[in-house]
Tab-separated table of C-alpha atoms in Angstrom:
chain	number	residue	atom	x	y	z
A	1	MET	CA	13.744	25.360	-2.805
A	2	ARG	CA	12.657	22.266	-4.623
A	3	ASP	CA	14.642	23.256	-7.695
A	4	ILE	CA	17.859	23.562	-5.749
A	5	ALA	CA	17.306	20.237	-4.010
A	6	GLN	CA	16.541	18.398	-7.229
A	7	THR	CA	19.386	19.910	-9.181
A	8	SER	CA	21.946	19.034	-6.533
A	9	ALA	CA	20.548	15.529	-6.302
A	10	LEU	CA	20.827	14.934	-10.003
A	11	ASP	CA	24.281	16.351	-10.343
A	12	PRO	CA	26.106	18.135	-7.532
A	13	SER	CA	28.346	19.899	-10.017
A	14	GLU	CA	25.395	21.854	-11.385
A	15	THR	CA	24.955	23.525	-8.025
A	16	GLU	CA	28.605	24.491	-8.039
A	17	ALA	CA	28.319	25.811	-11.574
A	18	GLU	CA	25.458	28.030	-10.428
A	19	ALA	CA	27.254	29.125	-7.287
A	20	PRO	CA	28.791	32.303	-8.717
A	21	ARG	CA	25.275	33.633	-9.262
A	22	LEU	CA	24.611	33.447	-5.504
A	23	ASN	CA	26.015	36.062	-3.163
A	24	ARG	CA	27.883	34.894	-0.086
A	25	ARG	CA	24.799	35.009	2.109
A	26	GLN	CA	22.727	33.005	-0.349
A	27	ALA	CA	25.501	30.454	-0.781
A	28	ALA	CA	25.711	30.013	2.992
A	29	LYS	CA	21.959	29.461	3.081
A	30	VAL	CA	22.203	26.737	0.438
A	31	ARG	CA	25.000	25.030	2.375
A	32	THR	CA	23.040	25.221	5.630
A	33	ARG	CA	19.985	23.779	3.949
A	34	GLN	CA	22.022	20.906	2.539
A	35	LYS	CA	23.606	20.223	5.944
A	36	VAL	CA	20.144	19.956	7.490
A	37	LEU	CA	18.994	17.648	4.690
A	38	ASP	CA	22.008	15.367	5.122
A	39	ALA	CA	21.603	15.173	8.896
A	40	ALA	CA	17.887	14.514	8.516
A	41	ARG	CA	18.525	11.796	5.906
A	42	ALA	CA	20.952	10.013	8.241
A	43	LEU	CA	18.540	10.136	11.167
A	44	PHE	CA	15.444	9.116	9.165
A	45	ALA	CA	17.407	6.184	7.737
A	46	GLU	CA	18.569	5.138	11.188
A	47	ARG	CA	15.315	5.561	13.119
A	48	GLY	CA	12.456	5.941	10.675
A	49	TYR	CA	10.183	8.969	10.506
A	50	GLU	CA	8.336	9.146	13.827
A	51	PRO	CA	11.254	8.735	16.260
A	52	ALA	CA	13.492	11.222	14.435
A	53	THR	CA	13.155	14.578	16.216
A	54	ILE	CA	13.980	18.041	14.892
A	55	ARG	CA	16.149	18.479	18.004
A	56	ASP	CA	18.308	15.468	17.062
A	57	ILE	CA	18.419	16.456	13.400
A	58	ALA	CA	19.674	19.906	14.437
A	59	LYS	CA	22.235	18.261	16.714
A	60	GLY	CA	23.397	16.026	13.840
A	61	ALA	CA	23.783	19.075	11.602
A	62	GLY	CA	25.645	20.952	14.347
A	63	MET	CA	23.159	23.811	14.558
A	64	SER	CA	20.235	25.085	16.596
A	65	THR	CA	16.642	23.929	16.095
A	66	GLY	CA	15.930	27.567	15.198
A	67	ALA	CA	18.323	27.302	12.246
A	68	VAL	CA	16.489	24.159	11.082
A	69	PHE	CA	13.110	25.869	11.317
A	70	ALA	CA	14.493	28.834	9.353
A	71	ASN	CA	14.822	26.420	6.421
A	72	PHE	CA	11.926	24.022	6.891
A	73	GLN	CA	8.480	24.671	8.271
A	74	ASP	CA	8.227	21.311	10.032
A	75	LYS	CA	9.468	17.718	10.037
A	76	ALA	CA	7.025	16.751	7.295
A	77	GLU	CA	8.446	19.357	4.892
A	78	LEU	CA	11.984	18.311	5.783
A	79	PHE	CA	11.121	14.681	5.161
A	80	GLU	CA	9.594	15.511	1.783
A	81	ALA	CA	12.712	17.418	0.749
A	82	VAL	CA	14.972	14.492	1.714
A	83	LEU	CA	12.714	12.074	-0.110
A	84	THR	CA	12.616	14.231	-3.236
A	85	GLU	CA	16.419	14.270	-3.369
A	86	ASP	CA	16.653	10.531	-2.720
A	87	LEU	CA	14.077	9.616	-5.349
A	88	ALA	CA	15.756	11.776	-7.987
A	89	ARG	CA	19.036	10.027	-7.249
A	90	LEU	CA	17.367	6.598	-7.212
A	91	GLY	CA	15.757	7.357	-10.565
A	92	GLU	CA	19.190	7.950	-12.078
A	93	THR	CA	20.400	4.599	-10.686
A	94	LEU	CA	17.388	2.822	-12.179
A	95	ARG	CA	17.851	4.473	-15.544
A	96	ALA	CA	21.495	3.417	-15.677
A	97	ALA	CA	20.581	-0.157	-14.675
A	98	ALA	CA	17.844	-0.333	-17.328
A	99	ALA	CA	20.292	0.843	-19.985
A	100	SER	CA	22.511	-2.184	-19.294
A	101	GLU	CA	19.900	-4.575	-20.729
A	102	SER	CA	18.229	-4.830	-24.112
A	103	SER	CA	14.882	-6.647	-23.733
A	104	VAL	CA	11.869	-4.992	-22.095
A	105	ARG	CA	11.789	-7.710	-19.440
A	106	GLY	CA	15.539	-7.415	-18.830
A	107	ARG	CA	15.451	-3.638	-18.574
A	108	ILE	CA	12.513	-3.598	-16.144
A	109	LEU	CA	14.050	-6.265	-13.926
A	110	ALA	CA	17.462	-4.583	-13.949
A	111	ALA	CA	15.879	-1.269	-12.948
A	112	LEU	CA	13.654	-2.603	-10.201
A	113	THR	CA	16.291	-4.953	-8.821
A	114	ALA	CA	18.518	-1.893	-8.541
A	115	ALA	CA	15.654	-0.193	-6.720
A	116	TYR	CA	15.474	-3.002	-4.155
A	117	HIS	CA	19.240	-2.913	-3.740
A	118	GLY	CA	19.177	0.843	-3.209
A	119	THR	CA	16.365	0.841	-0.642
A	120	LEU	CA	16.187	-2.449	1.268
A	121	GLU	CA	18.651	-1.248	3.886
A	122	GLN	CA	16.175	1.507	4.672
A	123	LEU	CA	13.142	-0.748	4.780
A	124	PRO	CA	11.435	0.956	7.786
A	125	LEU	CA	11.667	4.224	5.899
A	126	VAL	CA	10.131	2.717	2.762
A	127	GLN	CA	7.319	1.307	4.891
A	128	ALA	CA	6.716	4.676	6.520
A	129	VAL	CA	6.590	6.406	3.137
A	130	VAL	CA	4.134	3.928	1.647
A	131	ALA	CA	1.990	4.044	4.788
A	132	ARG	CA	1.868	7.853	4.485
A	133	SER	CA	0.954	7.580	0.823
A	134	TRP	CA	-2.307	5.955	1.896
A	135	PHE	CA	-3.377	8.684	4.233
A	136	GLN	CA	-2.168	12.168	3.492
A	137	PRO	CA	-3.680	15.445	2.274
A	138	VAL	CA	-4.281	15.568	-1.482
A	139	ALA	CA	-1.668	18.325	-1.891
A	140	ALA	CA	0.991	16.165	-0.217
A	141	GLU	CA	-0.003	13.216	-2.429
A	142	MET	CA	0.418	15.355	-5.553
A	143	ARG	CA	3.872	16.524	-4.412
A	144	MET	CA	4.839	12.901	-3.725
A	145	ARG	CA	3.669	11.776	-7.185
A	146	GLU	CA	5.927	14.440	-8.640
A	147	ALA	CA	8.819	13.318	-6.426
A	148	ILE	CA	8.406	9.618	-7.312
A	149	LYS	CA	8.248	10.321	-11.058
A	150	PRO	CA	12.009	9.894	-11.667
A	151	VAL	CA	11.509	6.291	-10.489
A	152	THR	CA	8.164	5.359	-12.059
A	153	ALA	CA	9.085	7.069	-15.326
A	154	VAL	CA	11.921	4.570	-15.873
A	155	VAL	CA	9.490	1.633	-16.045
A	156	ALA	CA	6.995	3.599	-18.143
A	157	ASP	CA	9.736	4.659	-20.579
A	158	VAL	CA	10.974	1.083	-20.985
A	159	VAL	CA	7.446	-0.174	-21.716
A	160	GLN	CA	6.844	2.736	-24.098
A	161	ALA	CA	10.087	1.971	-25.951
A	162	GLY	CA	9.077	-1.692	-26.108
A	163	VAL	CA	5.896	-0.732	-27.948
A	164	ARG	CA	7.732	1.681	-30.241
A	165	GLU	CA	10.388	-0.893	-31.098
A	166	GLY	CA	7.864	-3.673	-31.680
A	167	GLU	CA	8.790	-5.986	-28.811
A	168	LEU	CA	5.415	-5.252	-27.236
A	169	ARG	CA	2.082	-5.169	-29.061
A	170	GLN	CA	1.116	-1.870	-30.659
A	171	ASP	CA	-2.133	-1.798	-28.678
A	172	ALA	CA	-0.427	-2.430	-25.310
A	173	ASP	CA	-1.605	0.008	-22.627
A	174	VAL	CA	1.687	1.540	-21.455
A	175	ARG	CA	0.270	3.272	-18.388
A	176	LEU	CA	-1.710	0.219	-17.280
A	177	LEU	CA	1.264	-2.139	-17.616
A	178	SER	CA	3.655	0.276	-15.879
A	179	ASP	CA	1.282	0.871	-12.997
A	180	LEU	CA	0.712	-2.871	-12.508
A	181	ILE	CA	4.443	-3.557	-12.485
A	182	TYR	CA	5.049	-0.744	-10.033
A	183	ALA	CA	2.211	-1.938	-7.743
A	184	ALA	CA	3.658	-5.470	-7.753
A	185	PHE	CA	7.174	-4.137	-7.113
A	186	LEU	CA	5.924	-2.107	-4.167
A	187	SER	CA	3.772	-4.872	-2.663
A	188	ASN	CA	6.857	-7.081	-2.266
A	189	TYR	CA	8.303	-4.770	0.378
A	190	ARG	CA	5.659	-6.119	2.744
A	191	ARG	CA	7.153	-9.591	2.299
A	192	ALA	CA	10.558	-8.161	3.164
A	193	ALA	CA	9.098	-6.410	6.214
A	194	TYR	CA	6.974	-9.219	7.634
A	195	ASP	CA	8.302	-12.448	6.111
A	196	GLY	CA	11.966	-11.532	6.194
A	197	TRP	CA	12.408	-11.919	2.439
A	198	ASN	CA	15.930	-11.161	1.260
A	199	MET	CA	17.069	-9.593	-1.990
A	200	GLU	CA	17.108	-12.905	-3.898
A	201	GLN	CA	13.544	-13.723	-2.876
A	202	LEU	CA	12.341	-10.252	-3.831
A	203	ASP	CA	14.058	-10.477	-7.214
A	204	ALA	CA	12.674	-13.963	-7.905
A	205	GLN	CA	9.143	-12.853	-7.031
A	206	LEU	CA	9.434	-9.683	-9.126
A	207	GLN	CA	10.624	-11.754	-12.086
A	208	LYS	CA	7.540	-13.981	-11.907
A	209	GLN	CA	5.263	-10.971	-11.521
A	210	VAL	CA	6.746	-9.131	-14.486
A	211	ASP	CA	6.453	-12.272	-16.610
A	212	VAL	CA	2.745	-12.555	-15.775
A	213	ILE	CA	2.064	-8.869	-16.434
A	214	LEU	CA	3.944	-8.792	-19.748
A	215	ALA	CA	2.694	-12.193	-20.989
A	216	GLY	CA	-0.275	-10.849	-22.931
A	217	ALA	CA	1.549	-7.747	-24.174
A	218	LEU	CA	4.452	-9.437	-25.948
A	219	ALA	CA	4.194	-9.173	-29.714
A	220	ARG	CA	3.911	-12.611	-31.363
A	221	GLN	CA	7.325	-13.413	-32.768
B	1	MET	CA	-13.193	-13.796	21.726
B	2	ARG	CA	-12.230	-14.008	18.098
B	3	ASP	CA	-14.334	-17.148	17.611
B	4	ILE	CA	-17.435	-15.479	18.934
B	5	ALA	CA	-16.899	-12.429	16.743
B	6	GLN	CA	-16.335	-14.459	13.603
B	7	THR	CA	-19.219	-16.829	14.231
B	8	SER	CA	-21.651	-13.992	14.801
B	9	ALA	CA	-20.369	-12.204	11.716
B	10	LEU	CA	-20.835	-15.228	9.503
B	11	ASP	CA	-24.252	-16.109	10.814
B	12	PRO	CA	-25.854	-14.333	13.759
B	13	SER	CA	-28.190	-17.292	14.329
B	14	GLU	CA	-25.253	-19.485	15.315
B	15	THR	CA	-24.590	-17.280	18.305
B	16	GLU	CA	-28.208	-17.606	19.354
B	17	ALA	CA	-28.067	-21.360	18.895
B	18	GLU	CA	-25.095	-21.454	21.239
B	19	ALA	CA	-26.695	-19.120	23.755
B	20	PRO	CA	-28.220	-21.822	25.978
B	21	ARG	CA	-24.693	-22.999	26.747
B	22	LEU	CA	-23.878	-19.619	28.300
B	23	ASN	CA	-25.130	-18.687	31.741
B	24	ARG	CA	-26.907	-15.391	32.218
B	25	ARG	CA	-23.746	-13.537	33.158
B	26	GLN	CA	-21.819	-14.867	30.142
B	27	ALA	CA	-24.693	-14.019	27.800
B	28	ALA	CA	-24.736	-10.455	29.136
B	29	LYS	CA	-21.005	-10.231	28.515
B	30	VAL	CA	-21.452	-11.338	24.889
B	31	ARG	CA	-24.218	-8.774	24.370
B	32	THR	CA	-22.127	-6.016	25.948
B	33	ARG	CA	-19.186	-6.932	23.756
B	34	GLN	CA	-21.361	-6.833	20.658
B	35	LYS	CA	-22.825	-3.451	21.664
B	36	VAL	CA	-19.306	-2.032	21.981
B	37	LEU	CA	-18.336	-3.491	18.602
B	38	ASP	CA	-21.397	-1.991	16.904
B	39	ALA	CA	-20.831	1.444	18.449
B	40	ALA	CA	-17.142	1.311	17.505
B	41	ARG	CA	-17.961	0.245	13.949
B	42	ALA	CA	-20.346	3.200	13.540
B	43	LEU	CA	-17.820	5.681	14.888
B	44	PHE	CA	-14.837	4.298	12.919
B	45	ALA	CA	-16.948	4.423	9.757
B	46	GLU	CA	-17.989	8.003	10.460
B	47	ARG	CA	-14.636	9.440	11.554
B	48	GLY	CA	-11.883	7.012	10.670
B	49	TYR	CA	-9.526	5.432	13.182
B	50	GLU	CA	-7.563	8.247	14.786
B	51	PRO	CA	-10.362	10.678	15.662
B	52	ALA	CA	-12.615	7.959	17.137
B	53	THR	CA	-12.106	7.993	20.920
B	54	ILE	CA	-12.900	5.242	23.433
B	55	ARG	CA	-14.927	7.861	25.325
B	56	ASP	CA	-17.208	8.476	22.326
B	57	ILE	CA	-17.444	4.772	21.521
B	58	ALA	CA	-18.562	4.134	25.107
B	59	LYS	CA	-21.076	6.973	24.800
B	60	GLY	CA	-22.389	5.470	21.556
B	61	ALA	CA	-22.804	2.103	23.257
B	62	GLY	CA	-24.507	3.721	26.260
B	63	MET	CA	-21.938	2.540	28.786
B	64	SER	CA	-18.898	3.683	30.745
B	65	THR	CA	-15.369	3.698	29.330
B	66	GLY	CA	-14.575	1.213	32.112
B	67	ALA	CA	-17.096	-1.222	30.639
B	68	VAL	CA	-15.416	-0.866	27.232
B	69	PHE	CA	-11.977	-1.528	28.711
B	70	ALA	CA	-13.351	-4.600	30.501
B	71	ASN	CA	-13.879	-6.079	27.027
B	72	PHE	CA	-11.019	-4.643	24.992
B	73	GLN	CA	-7.509	-3.809	26.035
B	74	ASP	CA	-7.268	-0.708	23.850
B	75	LYS	CA	-8.605	0.975	20.729
B	76	ALA	CA	-6.296	-1.080	18.500
B	77	GLU	CA	-7.757	-4.370	19.783
B	78	LEU	CA	-11.281	-3.004	19.404
B	79	PHE	CA	-10.549	-1.921	15.858
B	80	GLU	CA	-9.134	-5.325	14.976
B	81	ALA	CA	-12.235	-7.051	16.326
B	82	VAL	CA	-14.529	-4.778	14.267
B	83	LEU	CA	-12.417	-5.365	11.190
B	84	THR	CA	-12.390	-9.132	11.666
B	85	GLU	CA	-16.201	-9.157	11.808
B	86	ASP	CA	-16.496	-6.863	8.793
B	87	LEU	CA	-14.052	-8.832	6.663
B	88	ALA	CA	-15.780	-12.137	7.435
B	89	ARG	CA	-19.081	-10.597	6.356
B	90	LEU	CA	-17.473	-9.015	3.261
B	91	GLY	CA	-15.991	-12.382	2.327
B	92	GLU	CA	-19.473	-13.915	2.291
B	93	THR	CA	-20.697	-11.099	0.015
B	94	LEU	CA	-17.797	-11.679	-2.375
B	95	ARG	CA	-18.364	-15.415	-2.443
B	96	ALA	CA	-22.024	-14.950	-3.293
B	97	ALA	CA	-21.165	-12.434	-6.037
B	98	ALA	CA	-18.545	-14.759	-7.532
B	99	ALA	CA	-21.068	-17.613	-7.610
B	100	SER	CA	-23.337	-15.534	-9.883
B	101	GLU	CA	-20.854	-15.778	-12.778
B	102	SER	CA	-19.321	-18.692	-14.623
B	103	SER	CA	-16.002	-17.603	-16.203
B	104	VAL	CA	-12.894	-16.994	-14.102
B	105	ARG	CA	-12.788	-13.378	-15.283
B	106	GLY	CA	-16.501	-12.886	-14.596
B	107	ARG	CA	-16.293	-14.404	-11.127
B	108	ILE	CA	-13.256	-12.352	-10.106
B	109	LEU	CA	-14.773	-9.115	-11.382
B	110	ALA	CA	-18.146	-9.822	-9.756
B	111	ALA	CA	-16.439	-10.513	-6.425
B	112	LEU	CA	-14.129	-7.499	-6.436
B	113	THR	CA	-16.780	-5.129	-7.774
B	114	ALA	CA	-18.907	-6.254	-4.836
B	115	ALA	CA	-15.925	-5.491	-2.613
B	116	TYR	CA	-15.732	-1.918	-3.928
B	117	HIS	CA	-19.471	-1.509	-3.504
B	118	GLY	CA	-19.294	-2.753	0.062
B	119	THR	CA	-16.381	-0.557	1.126
B	120	LEU	CA	-16.202	2.642	-0.902
B	121	GLU	CA	-18.532	4.483	1.465
B	122	GLN	CA	-15.945	3.855	4.157
B	123	LEU	CA	-12.966	4.904	2.083
B	124	PRO	CA	-11.090	6.729	4.898
B	125	LEU	CA	-11.309	3.547	6.947
B	126	VAL	CA	-9.945	1.435	4.091
B	127	GLN	CA	-7.096	3.913	3.721
B	128	ALA	CA	-6.333	3.773	7.438
B	129	VAL	CA	-6.309	-0.033	7.397
B	130	VAL	CA	-3.979	-0.260	4.410
B	131	ALA	CA	-1.707	2.419	5.883
B	132	ARG	CA	-1.502	0.395	9.106
B	133	SER	CA	-0.746	-2.754	7.146
B	134	TRP	CA	2.517	-1.124	6.076
B	135	PHE	CA	3.744	-0.340	9.506
B	136	GLN	CA	2.611	-2.583	12.323
B	137	PRO	CA	4.155	-5.215	14.596
B	138	VAL	CA	4.599	-8.609	12.953
B	139	ALA	CA	2.042	-10.176	15.325
B	140	ALA	CA	-0.599	-7.626	14.280
B	141	GLU	CA	0.222	-8.264	10.618
B	142	MET	CA	-0.276	-12.005	11.077
B	143	ARG	CA	-3.644	-11.445	12.797
B	144	MET	CA	-4.679	-9.141	9.931
B	145	ARG	CA	-3.685	-11.708	7.302
B	146	GLU	CA	-5.921	-14.188	9.083
B	147	ALA	CA	-8.745	-11.627	9.218
B	148	ILE	CA	-8.467	-10.718	5.509
B	149	LYS	CA	-8.443	-14.357	4.416
B	150	PRO	CA	-12.232	-14.624	3.904
B	151	VAL	CA	-11.783	-11.912	1.229
B	152	THR	CA	-8.521	-12.960	-0.450
B	153	ALA	CA	-9.540	-16.637	-0.412
B	154	VAL	CA	-12.443	-15.886	-2.755
B	155	VAL	CA	-10.089	-14.753	-5.539
B	156	ALA	CA	-7.643	-17.588	-4.868
B	157	ASP	CA	-10.452	-20.159	-4.938
B	158	VAL	CA	-11.796	-18.833	-8.256
B	159	VAL	CA	-8.329	-18.992	-9.838
B	160	GLN	CA	-7.764	-22.467	-8.381
B	161	ALA	CA	-11.099	-23.667	-9.775
B	162	GLY	CA	-10.183	-22.142	-13.147
B	163	VAL	CA	-7.039	-24.286	-13.261
B	164	ARG	CA	-8.924	-27.390	-12.108
B	165	GLU	CA	-11.672	-26.898	-14.672
B	166	GLY	CA	-9.252	-26.198	-17.516
B	167	GLU	CA	-10.105	-22.556	-18.214
B	168	LEU	CA	-6.653	-21.585	-16.974
B	169	ARG	CA	-3.411	-23.336	-17.885
B	170	GLN	CA	-2.438	-26.309	-15.735
B	171	ASP	CA	0.891	-24.646	-14.882
B	172	ALA	CA	-0.673	-21.339	-13.833
B	173	ASP	CA	0.677	-20.108	-10.481
B	174	VAL	CA	-2.522	-19.693	-8.447
B	175	ARG	CA	-0.939	-17.815	-5.554
B	176	LEU	CA	1.005	-15.477	-7.834
B	177	LEU	CA	-2.039	-14.608	-9.966
B	178	SER	CA	-4.299	-14.130	-6.925
B	179	ASP	CA	-1.792	-11.897	-5.158
B	180	LEU	CA	-1.299	-9.752	-8.272
B	181	ILE	CA	-5.041	-9.333	-8.722
B	182	TYR	CA	-5.466	-8.434	-5.072
B	183	ALA	CA	-2.581	-5.927	-5.191
B	184	ALA	CA	-4.116	-4.261	-8.263
B	185	PHE	CA	-7.564	-4.221	-6.659
B	186	LEU	CA	-6.144	-2.586	-3.546
B	187	SER	CA	-4.023	-0.031	-5.387
B	188	ASN	CA	-7.132	1.404	-7.040
B	189	TYR	CA	-8.427	2.720	-3.713
B	190	ARG	CA	-5.710	5.385	-3.920
B	191	ARG	CA	-7.309	6.633	-7.156
B	192	ALA	CA	-10.639	6.831	-5.343
B	193	ALA	CA	-9.020	8.679	-2.445
B	194	TYR	CA	-6.910	11.193	-4.380
B	195	ASP	CA	-8.389	11.368	-7.886
B	196	GLY	CA	-12.020	11.101	-6.882
B	197	TRP	CA	-12.619	7.972	-8.928
B	198	ASN	CA	-16.162	6.647	-8.651
B	199	MET	CA	-17.385	3.057	-8.705
B	200	GLU	CA	-17.581	2.908	-12.512
B	201	GLN	CA	-14.007	4.119	-12.921
B	202	LEU	CA	-12.746	1.624	-10.354
B	203	ASP	CA	-14.614	-1.220	-12.036
B	204	ALA	CA	-13.336	-0.267	-15.496
B	205	GLN	CA	-9.752	-0.094	-14.256
B	206	LEU	CA	-10.044	-3.395	-12.410
B	207	GLN	CA	-11.404	-5.033	-15.542
B	208	LYS	CA	-8.382	-3.915	-17.558
B	209	GLN	CA	-5.997	-5.018	-14.819
B	210	VAL	CA	-7.560	-8.470	-14.488
B	211	ASP	CA	-7.431	-8.910	-18.266
B	212	VAL	CA	-3.707	-8.133	-18.290
B	213	ILE	CA	-2.959	-10.440	-15.342
B	214	LEU	CA	-4.964	-13.365	-16.732
B	215	ALA	CA	-3.855	-12.929	-20.367
B	216	GLY	CA	-0.939	-15.336	-20.196
B	217	ALA	CA	-2.723	-17.822	-17.941
B	218	LEU	CA	-5.746	-18.541	-20.126
B	219	ALA	CA	-5.636	-22.010	-21.656
B	220	ARG	CA	-5.516	-21.875	-25.462
B	221	GLN	CA	-8.991	-22.707	-26.707
């Protein structure tokens, strides 16, 4: 299931290319699953996690709740599947944004600014996801770490490349720096949620944070 | 209500010193309130937020649920009051720990290590509090920021003193550095929760994080 979801998220054409391998019944199942995911995504984005009901998701997809449950065990599994697709797609956006810059600082800021742009409209959903990340079964946490990897890997890869290419010190701790940048990036959503920060304020804050975190890691010119 | 809770948390003797000003009925009300808080604290620590019921808290305090509701509107208000007391007390512990060191780095690490030591036994509660902090009404968030201040102010004050005393650069952004350190400190609890990190691992990670964050802010010797 996960494989199908991720593949289609990364590149819809791949699913089509694989379609001939599926018989008609299997193909219908894939389409049904995707319809449920799309309806769920729309409703989660509009209402957040808690108020979105399986009944309304089914209604949005134009099918019975039974048909939804034939594809997903419960709302939590459905939510995870939506999130996995979204994060894979977001990761691609970040990677493209990072590629448009040349310095480590520029690439990180381009990527994470793109992340804010791609998610701020769904702020309640981001808040719900982070809240869950603090209090979920270990198995769910491990699945979420896997799902978020397309996003976090972009920052880690930029830092890693910075070390390899000599812009950052050879002894820089790639994981430590990446994790700190990601933690700072994430913490700013609370300012958006409670202090009404807009995109410009988030970007300005992130810029200052990244400068502080990279300060000691820059190779002496 | 809040004033009484905070005063007693900071120094129980102050409450006693004020006692003569209360008539017998008021004094009984303060004692009842404190009994409820202590029973709630024990139960929250043991079970976490969700599974702790008002019924069991009342039982723990040896009184009726009606008596509990005479003092607190609901479980959320009770939890906030417990937390406010705990954070005031924790802040004092951090301040004392910070005072035992002389360098900015040493003082920050002493304070935040003390914070881990004082909270790790109640990890599920920490997780529940942070999870809530991501998804609560703005008014609750503002009350929580006020309640956490005794803790966050310790780090901010150490950084501020470091600038004043010349250990940190004069143009160092005190708020930015303090917030980054606090965000890193907090993020490590997830490693304790999901990766089973112990105190030593948390301390070692925090040390590395603080070194990265302070690297660019240290005044050139």
